[in-house]
Structure formats: structure tokens, C-alpha cells
mmCIF file with all atom_site columns, C-alpha atoms in Angstrom:
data_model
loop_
_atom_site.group_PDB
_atom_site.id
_atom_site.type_symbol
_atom_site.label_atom_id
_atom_site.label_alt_id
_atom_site.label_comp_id
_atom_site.label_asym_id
_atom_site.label_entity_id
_atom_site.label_seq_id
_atom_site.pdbx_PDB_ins_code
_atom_site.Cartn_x
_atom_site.Cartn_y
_atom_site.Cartn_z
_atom_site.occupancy
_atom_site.B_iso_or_equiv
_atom_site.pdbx_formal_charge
_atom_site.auth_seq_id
_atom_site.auth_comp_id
_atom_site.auth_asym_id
_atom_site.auth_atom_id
_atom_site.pdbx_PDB_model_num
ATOM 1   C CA . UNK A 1 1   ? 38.667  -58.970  -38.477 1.00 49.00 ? 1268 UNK A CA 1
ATOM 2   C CA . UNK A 1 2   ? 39.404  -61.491  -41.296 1.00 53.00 ? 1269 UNK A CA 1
ATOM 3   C CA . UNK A 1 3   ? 38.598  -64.204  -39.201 1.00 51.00 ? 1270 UNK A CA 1
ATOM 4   C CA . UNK A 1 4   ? 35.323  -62.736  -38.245 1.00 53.00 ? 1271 UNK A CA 1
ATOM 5   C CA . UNK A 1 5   ? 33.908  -62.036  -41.867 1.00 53.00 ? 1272 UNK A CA 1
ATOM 6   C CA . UNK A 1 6   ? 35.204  -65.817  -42.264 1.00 51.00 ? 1273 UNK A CA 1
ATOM 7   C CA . UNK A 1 7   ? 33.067  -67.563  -39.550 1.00 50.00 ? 1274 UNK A CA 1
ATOM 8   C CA . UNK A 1 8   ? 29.686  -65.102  -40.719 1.00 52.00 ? 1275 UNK A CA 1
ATOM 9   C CA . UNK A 1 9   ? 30.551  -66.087  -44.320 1.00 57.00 ? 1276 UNK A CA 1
ATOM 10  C CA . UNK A 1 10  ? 30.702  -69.797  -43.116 1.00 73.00 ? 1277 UNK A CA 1
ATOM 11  C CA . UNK A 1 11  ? 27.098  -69.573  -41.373 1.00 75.00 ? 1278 UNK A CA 1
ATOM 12  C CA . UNK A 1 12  ? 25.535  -68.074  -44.372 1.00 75.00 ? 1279 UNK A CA 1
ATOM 13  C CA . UNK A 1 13  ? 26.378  -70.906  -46.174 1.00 75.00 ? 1280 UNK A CA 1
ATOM 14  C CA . UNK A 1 14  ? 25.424  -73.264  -44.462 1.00 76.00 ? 1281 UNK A CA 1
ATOM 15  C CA . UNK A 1 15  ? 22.051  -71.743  -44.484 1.00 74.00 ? 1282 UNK A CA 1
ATOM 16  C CA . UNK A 1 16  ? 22.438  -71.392  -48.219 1.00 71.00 ? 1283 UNK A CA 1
ATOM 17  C CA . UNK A 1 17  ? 23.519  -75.130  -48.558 1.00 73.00 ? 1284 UNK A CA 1
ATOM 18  C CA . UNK A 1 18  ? 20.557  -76.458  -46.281 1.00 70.00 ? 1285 UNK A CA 1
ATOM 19  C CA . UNK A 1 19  ? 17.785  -74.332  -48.187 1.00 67.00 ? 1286 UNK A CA 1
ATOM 20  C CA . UNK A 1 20  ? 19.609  -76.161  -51.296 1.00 66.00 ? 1287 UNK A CA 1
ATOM 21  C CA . UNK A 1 21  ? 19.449  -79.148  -49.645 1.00 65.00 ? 1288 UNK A CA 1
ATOM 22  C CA . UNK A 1 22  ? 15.659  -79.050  -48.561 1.00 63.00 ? 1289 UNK A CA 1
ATOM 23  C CA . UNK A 1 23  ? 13.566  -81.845  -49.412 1.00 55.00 ? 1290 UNK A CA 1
ATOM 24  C CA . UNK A 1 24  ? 10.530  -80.687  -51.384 1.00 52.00 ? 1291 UNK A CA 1
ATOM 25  C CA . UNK A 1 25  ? 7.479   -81.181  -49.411 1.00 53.00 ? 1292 UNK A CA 1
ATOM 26  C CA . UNK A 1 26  ? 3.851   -81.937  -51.293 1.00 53.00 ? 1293 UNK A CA 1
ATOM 27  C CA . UNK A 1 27  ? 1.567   -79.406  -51.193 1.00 55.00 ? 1294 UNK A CA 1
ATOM 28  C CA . UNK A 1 28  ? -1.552  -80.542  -50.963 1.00 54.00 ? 1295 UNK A CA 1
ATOM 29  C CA . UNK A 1 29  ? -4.393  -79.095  -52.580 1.00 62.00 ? 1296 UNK A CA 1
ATOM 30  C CA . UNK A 1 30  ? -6.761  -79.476  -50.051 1.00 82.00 ? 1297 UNK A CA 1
ATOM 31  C CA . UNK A 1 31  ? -6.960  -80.986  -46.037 1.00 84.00 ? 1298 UNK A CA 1
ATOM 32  C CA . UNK A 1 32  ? -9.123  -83.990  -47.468 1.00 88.00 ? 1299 UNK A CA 1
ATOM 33  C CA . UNK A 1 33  ? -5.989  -84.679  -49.943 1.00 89.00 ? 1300 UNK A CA 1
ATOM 34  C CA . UNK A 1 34  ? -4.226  -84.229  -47.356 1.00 88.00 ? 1301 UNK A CA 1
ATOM 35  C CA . UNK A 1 35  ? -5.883  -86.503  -44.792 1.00 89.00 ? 1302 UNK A CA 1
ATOM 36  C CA . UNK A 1 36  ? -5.757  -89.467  -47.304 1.00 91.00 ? 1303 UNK A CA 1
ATOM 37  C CA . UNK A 1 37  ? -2.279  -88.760  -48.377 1.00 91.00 ? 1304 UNK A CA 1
ATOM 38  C CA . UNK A 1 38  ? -1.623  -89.223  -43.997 1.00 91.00 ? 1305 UNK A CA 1
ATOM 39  C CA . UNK A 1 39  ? -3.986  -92.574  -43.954 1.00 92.00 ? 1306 UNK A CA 1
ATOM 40  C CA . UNK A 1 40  ? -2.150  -94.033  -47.040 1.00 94.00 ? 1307 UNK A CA 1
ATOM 41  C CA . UNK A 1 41  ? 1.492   -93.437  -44.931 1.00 92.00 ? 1308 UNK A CA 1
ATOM 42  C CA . UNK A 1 42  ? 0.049   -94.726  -41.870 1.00 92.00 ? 1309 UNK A CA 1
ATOM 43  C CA . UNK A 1 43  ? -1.649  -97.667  -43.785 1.00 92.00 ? 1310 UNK A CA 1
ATOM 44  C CA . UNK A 1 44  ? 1.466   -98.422  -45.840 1.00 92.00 ? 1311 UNK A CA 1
ATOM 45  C CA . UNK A 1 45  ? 3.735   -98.627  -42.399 1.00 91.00 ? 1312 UNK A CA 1
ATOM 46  C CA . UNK A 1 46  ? 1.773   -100.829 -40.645 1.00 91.00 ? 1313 UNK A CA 1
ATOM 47  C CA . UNK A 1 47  ? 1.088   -103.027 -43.917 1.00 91.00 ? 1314 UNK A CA 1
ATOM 48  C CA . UNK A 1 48  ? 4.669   -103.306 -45.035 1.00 87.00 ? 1315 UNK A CA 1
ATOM 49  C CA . UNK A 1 49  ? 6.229   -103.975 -42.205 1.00 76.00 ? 1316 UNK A CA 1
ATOM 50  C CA . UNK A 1 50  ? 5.453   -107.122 -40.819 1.00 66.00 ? 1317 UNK A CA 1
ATOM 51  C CA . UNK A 1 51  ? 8.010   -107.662 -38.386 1.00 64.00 ? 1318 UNK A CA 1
ATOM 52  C CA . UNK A 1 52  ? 6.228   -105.287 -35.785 1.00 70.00 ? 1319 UNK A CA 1
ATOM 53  C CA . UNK A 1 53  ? 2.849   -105.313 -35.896 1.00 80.00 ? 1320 UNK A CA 1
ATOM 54  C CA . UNK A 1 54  ? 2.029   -102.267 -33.746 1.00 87.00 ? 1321 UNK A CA 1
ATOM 55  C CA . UNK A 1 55  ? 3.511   -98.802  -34.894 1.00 89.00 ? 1322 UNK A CA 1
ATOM 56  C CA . UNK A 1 56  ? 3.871   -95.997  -32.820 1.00 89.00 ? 1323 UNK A CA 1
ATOM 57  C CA . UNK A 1 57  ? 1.804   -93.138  -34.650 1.00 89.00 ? 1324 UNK A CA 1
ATOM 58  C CA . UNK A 1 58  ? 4.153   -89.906  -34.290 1.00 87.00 ? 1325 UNK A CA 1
ATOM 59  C CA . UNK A 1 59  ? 7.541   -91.848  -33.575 1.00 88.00 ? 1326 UNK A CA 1
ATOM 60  C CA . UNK A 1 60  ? 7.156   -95.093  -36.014 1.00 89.00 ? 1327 UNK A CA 1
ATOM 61  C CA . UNK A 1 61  ? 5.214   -93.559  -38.708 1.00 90.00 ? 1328 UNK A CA 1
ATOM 62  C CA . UNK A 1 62  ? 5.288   -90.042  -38.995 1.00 89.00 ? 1329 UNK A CA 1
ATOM 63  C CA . UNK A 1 63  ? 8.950   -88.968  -38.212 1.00 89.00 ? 1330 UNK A CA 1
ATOM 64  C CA . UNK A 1 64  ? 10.345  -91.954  -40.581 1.00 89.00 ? 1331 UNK A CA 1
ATOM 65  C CA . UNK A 1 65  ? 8.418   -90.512  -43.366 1.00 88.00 ? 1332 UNK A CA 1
ATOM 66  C CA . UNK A 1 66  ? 9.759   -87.185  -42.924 1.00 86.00 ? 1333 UNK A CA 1
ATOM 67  C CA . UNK A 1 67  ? 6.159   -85.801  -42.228 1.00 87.00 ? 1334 UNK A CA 1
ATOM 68  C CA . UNK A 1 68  ? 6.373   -83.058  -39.491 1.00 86.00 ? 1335 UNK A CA 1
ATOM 69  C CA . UNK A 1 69  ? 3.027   -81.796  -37.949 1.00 85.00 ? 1336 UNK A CA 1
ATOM 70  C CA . UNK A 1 70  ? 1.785   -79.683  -34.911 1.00 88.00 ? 1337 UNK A CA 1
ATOM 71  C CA . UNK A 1 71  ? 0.392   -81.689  -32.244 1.00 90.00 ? 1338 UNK A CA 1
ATOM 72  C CA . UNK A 1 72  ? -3.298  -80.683  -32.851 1.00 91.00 ? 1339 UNK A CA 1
ATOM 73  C CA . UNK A 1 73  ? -2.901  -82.126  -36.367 1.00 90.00 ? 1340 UNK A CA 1
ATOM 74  C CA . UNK A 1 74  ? -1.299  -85.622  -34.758 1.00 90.00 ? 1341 UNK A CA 1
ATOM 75  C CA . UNK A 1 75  ? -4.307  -85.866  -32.431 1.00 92.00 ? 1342 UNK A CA 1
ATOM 76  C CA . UNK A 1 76  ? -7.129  -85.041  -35.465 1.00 92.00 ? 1343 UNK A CA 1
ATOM 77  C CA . UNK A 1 77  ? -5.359  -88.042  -37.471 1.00 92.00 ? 1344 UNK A CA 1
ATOM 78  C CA . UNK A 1 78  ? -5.126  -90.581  -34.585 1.00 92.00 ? 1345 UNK A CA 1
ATOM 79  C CA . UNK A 1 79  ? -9.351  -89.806  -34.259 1.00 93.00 ? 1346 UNK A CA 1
ATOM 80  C CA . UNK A 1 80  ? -9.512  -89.992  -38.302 1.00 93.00 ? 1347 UNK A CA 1
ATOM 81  C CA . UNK A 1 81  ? -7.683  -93.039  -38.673 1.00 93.00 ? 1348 UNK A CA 1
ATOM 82  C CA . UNK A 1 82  ? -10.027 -94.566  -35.840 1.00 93.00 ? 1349 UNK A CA 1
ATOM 83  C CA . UNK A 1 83  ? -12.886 -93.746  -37.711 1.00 93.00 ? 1350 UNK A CA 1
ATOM 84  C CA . UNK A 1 84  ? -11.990 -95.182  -40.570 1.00 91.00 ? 1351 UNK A CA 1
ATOM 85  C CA . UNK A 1 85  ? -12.405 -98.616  -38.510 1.00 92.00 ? 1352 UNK A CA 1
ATOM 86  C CA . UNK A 1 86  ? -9.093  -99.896  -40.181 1.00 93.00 ? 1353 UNK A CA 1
ATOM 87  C CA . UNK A 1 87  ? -7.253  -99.903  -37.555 1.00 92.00 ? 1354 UNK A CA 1
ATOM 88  C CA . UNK A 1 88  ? -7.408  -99.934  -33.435 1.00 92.00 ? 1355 UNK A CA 1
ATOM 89  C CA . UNK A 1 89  ? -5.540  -98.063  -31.317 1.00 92.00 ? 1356 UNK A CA 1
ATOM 90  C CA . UNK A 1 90  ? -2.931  -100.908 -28.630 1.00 90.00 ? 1357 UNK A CA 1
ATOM 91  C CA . UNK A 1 91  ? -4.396  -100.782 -25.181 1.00 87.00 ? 1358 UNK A CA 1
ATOM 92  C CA . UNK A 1 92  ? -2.030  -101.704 -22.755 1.00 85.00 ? 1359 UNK A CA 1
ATOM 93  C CA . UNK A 1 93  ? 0.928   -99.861  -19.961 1.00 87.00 ? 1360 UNK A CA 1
ATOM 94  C CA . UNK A 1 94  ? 3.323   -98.695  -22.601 1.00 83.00 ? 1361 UNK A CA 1
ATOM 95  C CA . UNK A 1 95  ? 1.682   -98.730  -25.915 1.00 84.00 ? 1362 UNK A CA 1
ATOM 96  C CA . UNK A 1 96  ? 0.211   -95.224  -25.661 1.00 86.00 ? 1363 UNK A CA 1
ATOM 97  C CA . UNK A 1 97  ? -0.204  -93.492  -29.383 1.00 86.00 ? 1364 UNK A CA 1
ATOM 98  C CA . UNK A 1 98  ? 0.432   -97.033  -31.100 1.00 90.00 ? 1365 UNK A CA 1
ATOM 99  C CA . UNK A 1 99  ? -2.185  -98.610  -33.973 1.00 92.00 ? 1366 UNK A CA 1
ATOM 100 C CA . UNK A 1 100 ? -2.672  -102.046 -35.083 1.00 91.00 ? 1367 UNK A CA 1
ATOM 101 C CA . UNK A 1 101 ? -4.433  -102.895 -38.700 1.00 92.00 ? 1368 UNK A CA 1
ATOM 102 C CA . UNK A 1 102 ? -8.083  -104.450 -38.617 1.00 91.00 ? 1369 UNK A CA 1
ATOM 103 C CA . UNK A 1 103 ? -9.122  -107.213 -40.296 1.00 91.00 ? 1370 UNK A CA 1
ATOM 104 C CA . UNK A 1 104 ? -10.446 -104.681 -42.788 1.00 92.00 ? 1371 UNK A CA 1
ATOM 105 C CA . UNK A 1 105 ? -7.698  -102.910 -43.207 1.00 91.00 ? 1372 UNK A CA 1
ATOM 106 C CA . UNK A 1 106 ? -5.511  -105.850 -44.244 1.00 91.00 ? 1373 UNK A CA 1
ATOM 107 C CA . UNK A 1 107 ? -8.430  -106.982 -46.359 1.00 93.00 ? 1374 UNK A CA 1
ATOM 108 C CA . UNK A 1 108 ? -8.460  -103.246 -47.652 1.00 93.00 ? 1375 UNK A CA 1
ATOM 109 C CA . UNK A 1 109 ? -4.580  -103.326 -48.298 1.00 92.00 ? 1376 UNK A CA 1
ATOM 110 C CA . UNK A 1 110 ? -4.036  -106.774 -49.937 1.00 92.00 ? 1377 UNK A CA 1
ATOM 111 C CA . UNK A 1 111 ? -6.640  -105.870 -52.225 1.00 93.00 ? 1378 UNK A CA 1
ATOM 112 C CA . UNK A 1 112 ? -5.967  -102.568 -53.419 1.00 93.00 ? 1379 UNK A CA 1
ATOM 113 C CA . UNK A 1 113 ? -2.986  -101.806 -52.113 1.00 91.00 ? 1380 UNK A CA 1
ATOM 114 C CA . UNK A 1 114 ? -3.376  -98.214  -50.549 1.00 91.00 ? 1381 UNK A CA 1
ATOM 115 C CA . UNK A 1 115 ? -6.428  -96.485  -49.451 1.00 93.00 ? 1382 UNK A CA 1
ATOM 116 C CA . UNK A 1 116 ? -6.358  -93.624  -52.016 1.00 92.00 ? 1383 UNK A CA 1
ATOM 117 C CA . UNK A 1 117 ? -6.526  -96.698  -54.647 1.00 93.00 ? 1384 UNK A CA 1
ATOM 118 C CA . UNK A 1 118 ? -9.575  -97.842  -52.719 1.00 93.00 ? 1385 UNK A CA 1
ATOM 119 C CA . UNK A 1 119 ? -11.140 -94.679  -52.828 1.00 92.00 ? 1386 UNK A CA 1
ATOM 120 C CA . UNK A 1 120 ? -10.458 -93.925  -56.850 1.00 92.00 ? 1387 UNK A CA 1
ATOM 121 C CA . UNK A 1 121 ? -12.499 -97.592  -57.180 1.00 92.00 ? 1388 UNK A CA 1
ATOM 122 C CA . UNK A 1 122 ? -14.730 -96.801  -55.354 1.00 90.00 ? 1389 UNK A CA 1
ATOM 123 C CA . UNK A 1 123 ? -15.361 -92.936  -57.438 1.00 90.00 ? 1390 UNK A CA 1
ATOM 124 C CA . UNK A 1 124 ? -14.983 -94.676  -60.774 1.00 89.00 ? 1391 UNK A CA 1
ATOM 125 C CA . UNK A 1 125 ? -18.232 -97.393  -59.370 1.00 87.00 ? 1392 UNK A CA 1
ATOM 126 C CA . UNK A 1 126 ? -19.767 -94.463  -58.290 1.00 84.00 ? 1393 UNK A CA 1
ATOM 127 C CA . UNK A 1 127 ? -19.428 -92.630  -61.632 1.00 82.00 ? 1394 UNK A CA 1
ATOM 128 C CA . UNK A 1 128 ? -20.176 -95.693  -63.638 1.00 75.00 ? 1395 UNK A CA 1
ATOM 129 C CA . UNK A 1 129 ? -23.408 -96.877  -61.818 1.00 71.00 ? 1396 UNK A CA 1
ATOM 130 C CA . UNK A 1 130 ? -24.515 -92.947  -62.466 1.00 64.00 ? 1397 UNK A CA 1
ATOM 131 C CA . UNK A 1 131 ? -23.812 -93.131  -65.996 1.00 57.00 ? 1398 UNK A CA 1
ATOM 132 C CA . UNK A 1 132 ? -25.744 -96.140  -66.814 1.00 56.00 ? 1399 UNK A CA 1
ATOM 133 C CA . UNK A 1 133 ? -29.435 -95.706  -68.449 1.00 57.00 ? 1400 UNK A CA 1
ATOM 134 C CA . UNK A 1 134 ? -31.826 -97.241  -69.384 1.00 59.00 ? 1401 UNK A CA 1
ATOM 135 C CA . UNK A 1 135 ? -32.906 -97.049  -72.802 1.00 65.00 ? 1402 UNK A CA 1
ATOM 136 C CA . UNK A 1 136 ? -36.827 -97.633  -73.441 1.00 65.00 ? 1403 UNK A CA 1
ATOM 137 C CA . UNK A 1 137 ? -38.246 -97.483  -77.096 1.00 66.00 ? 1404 UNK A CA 1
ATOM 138 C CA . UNK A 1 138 ? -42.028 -96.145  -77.679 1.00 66.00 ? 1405 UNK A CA 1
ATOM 139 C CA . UNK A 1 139 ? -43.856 -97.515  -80.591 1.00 66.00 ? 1406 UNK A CA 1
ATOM 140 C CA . UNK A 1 140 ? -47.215 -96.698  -81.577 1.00 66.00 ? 1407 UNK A CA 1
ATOM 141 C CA . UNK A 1 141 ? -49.851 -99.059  -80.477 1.00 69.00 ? 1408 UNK A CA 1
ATOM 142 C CA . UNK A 1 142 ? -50.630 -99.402  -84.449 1.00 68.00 ? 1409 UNK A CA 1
ATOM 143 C CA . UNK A 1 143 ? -47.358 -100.956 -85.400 1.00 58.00 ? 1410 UNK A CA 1
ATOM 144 C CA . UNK A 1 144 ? -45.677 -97.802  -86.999 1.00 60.00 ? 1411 UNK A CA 1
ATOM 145 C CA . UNK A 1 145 ? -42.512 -96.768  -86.081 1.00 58.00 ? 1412 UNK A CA 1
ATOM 146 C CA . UNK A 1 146 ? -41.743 -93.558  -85.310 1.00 55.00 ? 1413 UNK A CA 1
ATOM 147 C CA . UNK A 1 147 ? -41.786 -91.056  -82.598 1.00 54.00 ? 1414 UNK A CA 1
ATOM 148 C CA . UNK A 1 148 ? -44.915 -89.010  -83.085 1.00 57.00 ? 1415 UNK A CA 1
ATOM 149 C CA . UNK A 1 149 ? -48.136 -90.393  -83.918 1.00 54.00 ? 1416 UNK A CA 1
ATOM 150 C CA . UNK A 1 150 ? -50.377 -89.212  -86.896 1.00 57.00 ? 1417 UNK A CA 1
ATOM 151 C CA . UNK A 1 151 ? -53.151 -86.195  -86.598 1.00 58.00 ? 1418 UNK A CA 1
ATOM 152 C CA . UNK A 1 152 ? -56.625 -87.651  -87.434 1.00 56.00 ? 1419 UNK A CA 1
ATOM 153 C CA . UNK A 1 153 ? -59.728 -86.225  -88.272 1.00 54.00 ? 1420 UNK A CA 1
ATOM 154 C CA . UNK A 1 154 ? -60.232 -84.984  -84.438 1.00 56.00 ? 1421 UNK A CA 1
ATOM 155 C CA . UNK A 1 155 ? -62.672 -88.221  -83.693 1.00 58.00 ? 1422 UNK A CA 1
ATOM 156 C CA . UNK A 1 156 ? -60.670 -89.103  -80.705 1.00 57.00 ? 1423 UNK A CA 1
ATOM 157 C CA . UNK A 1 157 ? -61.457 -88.286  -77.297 1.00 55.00 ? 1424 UNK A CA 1
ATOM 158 C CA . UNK A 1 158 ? -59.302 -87.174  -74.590 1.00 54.00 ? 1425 UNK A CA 1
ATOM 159 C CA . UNK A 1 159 ? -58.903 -89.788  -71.542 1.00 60.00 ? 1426 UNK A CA 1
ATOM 160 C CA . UNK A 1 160 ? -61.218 -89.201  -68.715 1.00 55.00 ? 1427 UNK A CA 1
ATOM 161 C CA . UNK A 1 161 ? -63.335 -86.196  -70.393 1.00 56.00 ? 1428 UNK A CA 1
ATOM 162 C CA . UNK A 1 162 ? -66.841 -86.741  -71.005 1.00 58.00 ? 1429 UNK A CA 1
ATOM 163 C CA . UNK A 1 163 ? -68.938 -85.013  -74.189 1.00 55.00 ? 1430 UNK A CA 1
#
């Protein structure tokens, strides 16, 4: 009997000692966050490493990075990082589910470094081109300054009415 409260006691531990364990996954806030959090990993392994330059989506990128996800959610990221255009899937017998940069995506990489840097650059031109206005001054056609013009007798005539 002692031995048998032993080996339960033993299990429950090690479930204790792996929920202690855990690695904290990011929660993200959103699935856009969440998509560009995936395209920066994906972009990042094929960038980095350039002693292969094909990576296997699920087995080379995904499961290295400790990023578990259903296989509906593997197949919507292969067809968003397609349509991002920055990199092609490998066409060939044995290269099924393996991506190769672009030209744009190494362009993209070398100069900003990740794609969620390229897309705060590309929010903060966005939010500076909106903020910028431009300024016109209205002066009287007599030379005074000021905003409103002066009340005269009532000898003027509106534009484009007859009397």
C-alpha cells in the first residue's frame, strides 16, 4: 500500500514540476498580431540561417521555435506568407511544405530587419504624411492684416447679383 501512494505521489509531481516548468507562451492580442508575430519567425529562419537556404515550414521553422499549431492554422500561414510575395514556396520531388526568401524579402530583411519593423515604418509614414498641413495665410486685398475685413457703409455689392 505504501508503495502505491508512492508511485501516485510520484506522478503528481511530475505533473506539478512540468506545469512549473512550462514555457510561457505570448498571447496575442489579436490573429493579425498574431499572423505577423508567425511571418517575423518564418522570415527570421530563413534570413539567419544561411547555410540552408530552403526551410521546411512546420519541421524547420515552426517546431524549432517552440510554436505548436493545428494543421488548419499551418496551411492559412503557408497561403499568407505566399501572399506576402516574400517568399516562394520549393517546387521539386521532396521539397513539399519548404519556402525560399524573394528578392524582396532579403531586400525587406537587410533593411529593416524583421517584418513587424517594416510595418511600424511604414504606420509612422503613414501617420506622418497625414499629419502634415498646409498652412495658407489670407490677407485683405487692401494691405491690412487681420482676419476679418472692415463693415462699410453697405456700398458694396454682392458678386453676381444685379440691382
Amino acid at each position: 500500500m505504501a508503495i502505491k501512494n508512492l508511485s501516485s505521489h510520484n506522478k503528481k509531481g511530475q505533473i506539478v514540476k512540468r506545469f512549473r516548468n512550462r514555457c510561457q507562451q505570448t498571447v496575442m492580442a489579436d490573429k493579425k498580431q498574431q499572423d505577423i508575430h508567425m511571418i517575423d519567425v518564418a522570415l527570421n529562419a530563413l534570413y539567419n540561417n544561411g547555410d540552408k537556404t530552403t526551410r521546411a515550414l512546420n519541421d524547420e521553422i515552426l517546431i524549432p521555435n517552440s510554436i505548436s499549431l493545428p494543421e488548419n492554422e499551418v496551411e492559412r500561414l503557408w497561403d499568407i506568407l505566399l501572399s506576402t510575395n516574400l517568399v516562394n514556396p520549393v517546387i521539386g520531388f521532396g521539397n513539399a511544405g519548404k519556402l525560399t526568401l524573394t528578392n524582396s524579402g532579403y531586400q525587406l530583411m537587410n533593411q529593416y530587419g524583421s517584418y513587424s519593423a517594416f510595418l511600424d515604418e511604414k504606420l509612422r509614414q503613414a501617420q506622418g504624411q497625414n499629419m502634415i498641413f498646409p498652412q495658407f495665410i489670407i490677407e485683405p486685398d487692401n494691405g491690412e492684416k487681420g482676419g476679418e475685413p472692415k463693415e462699410d457703409d453697405g456700398d458694396q455689392q454682392a458678386v453676381g447679383q444685379k440691382q
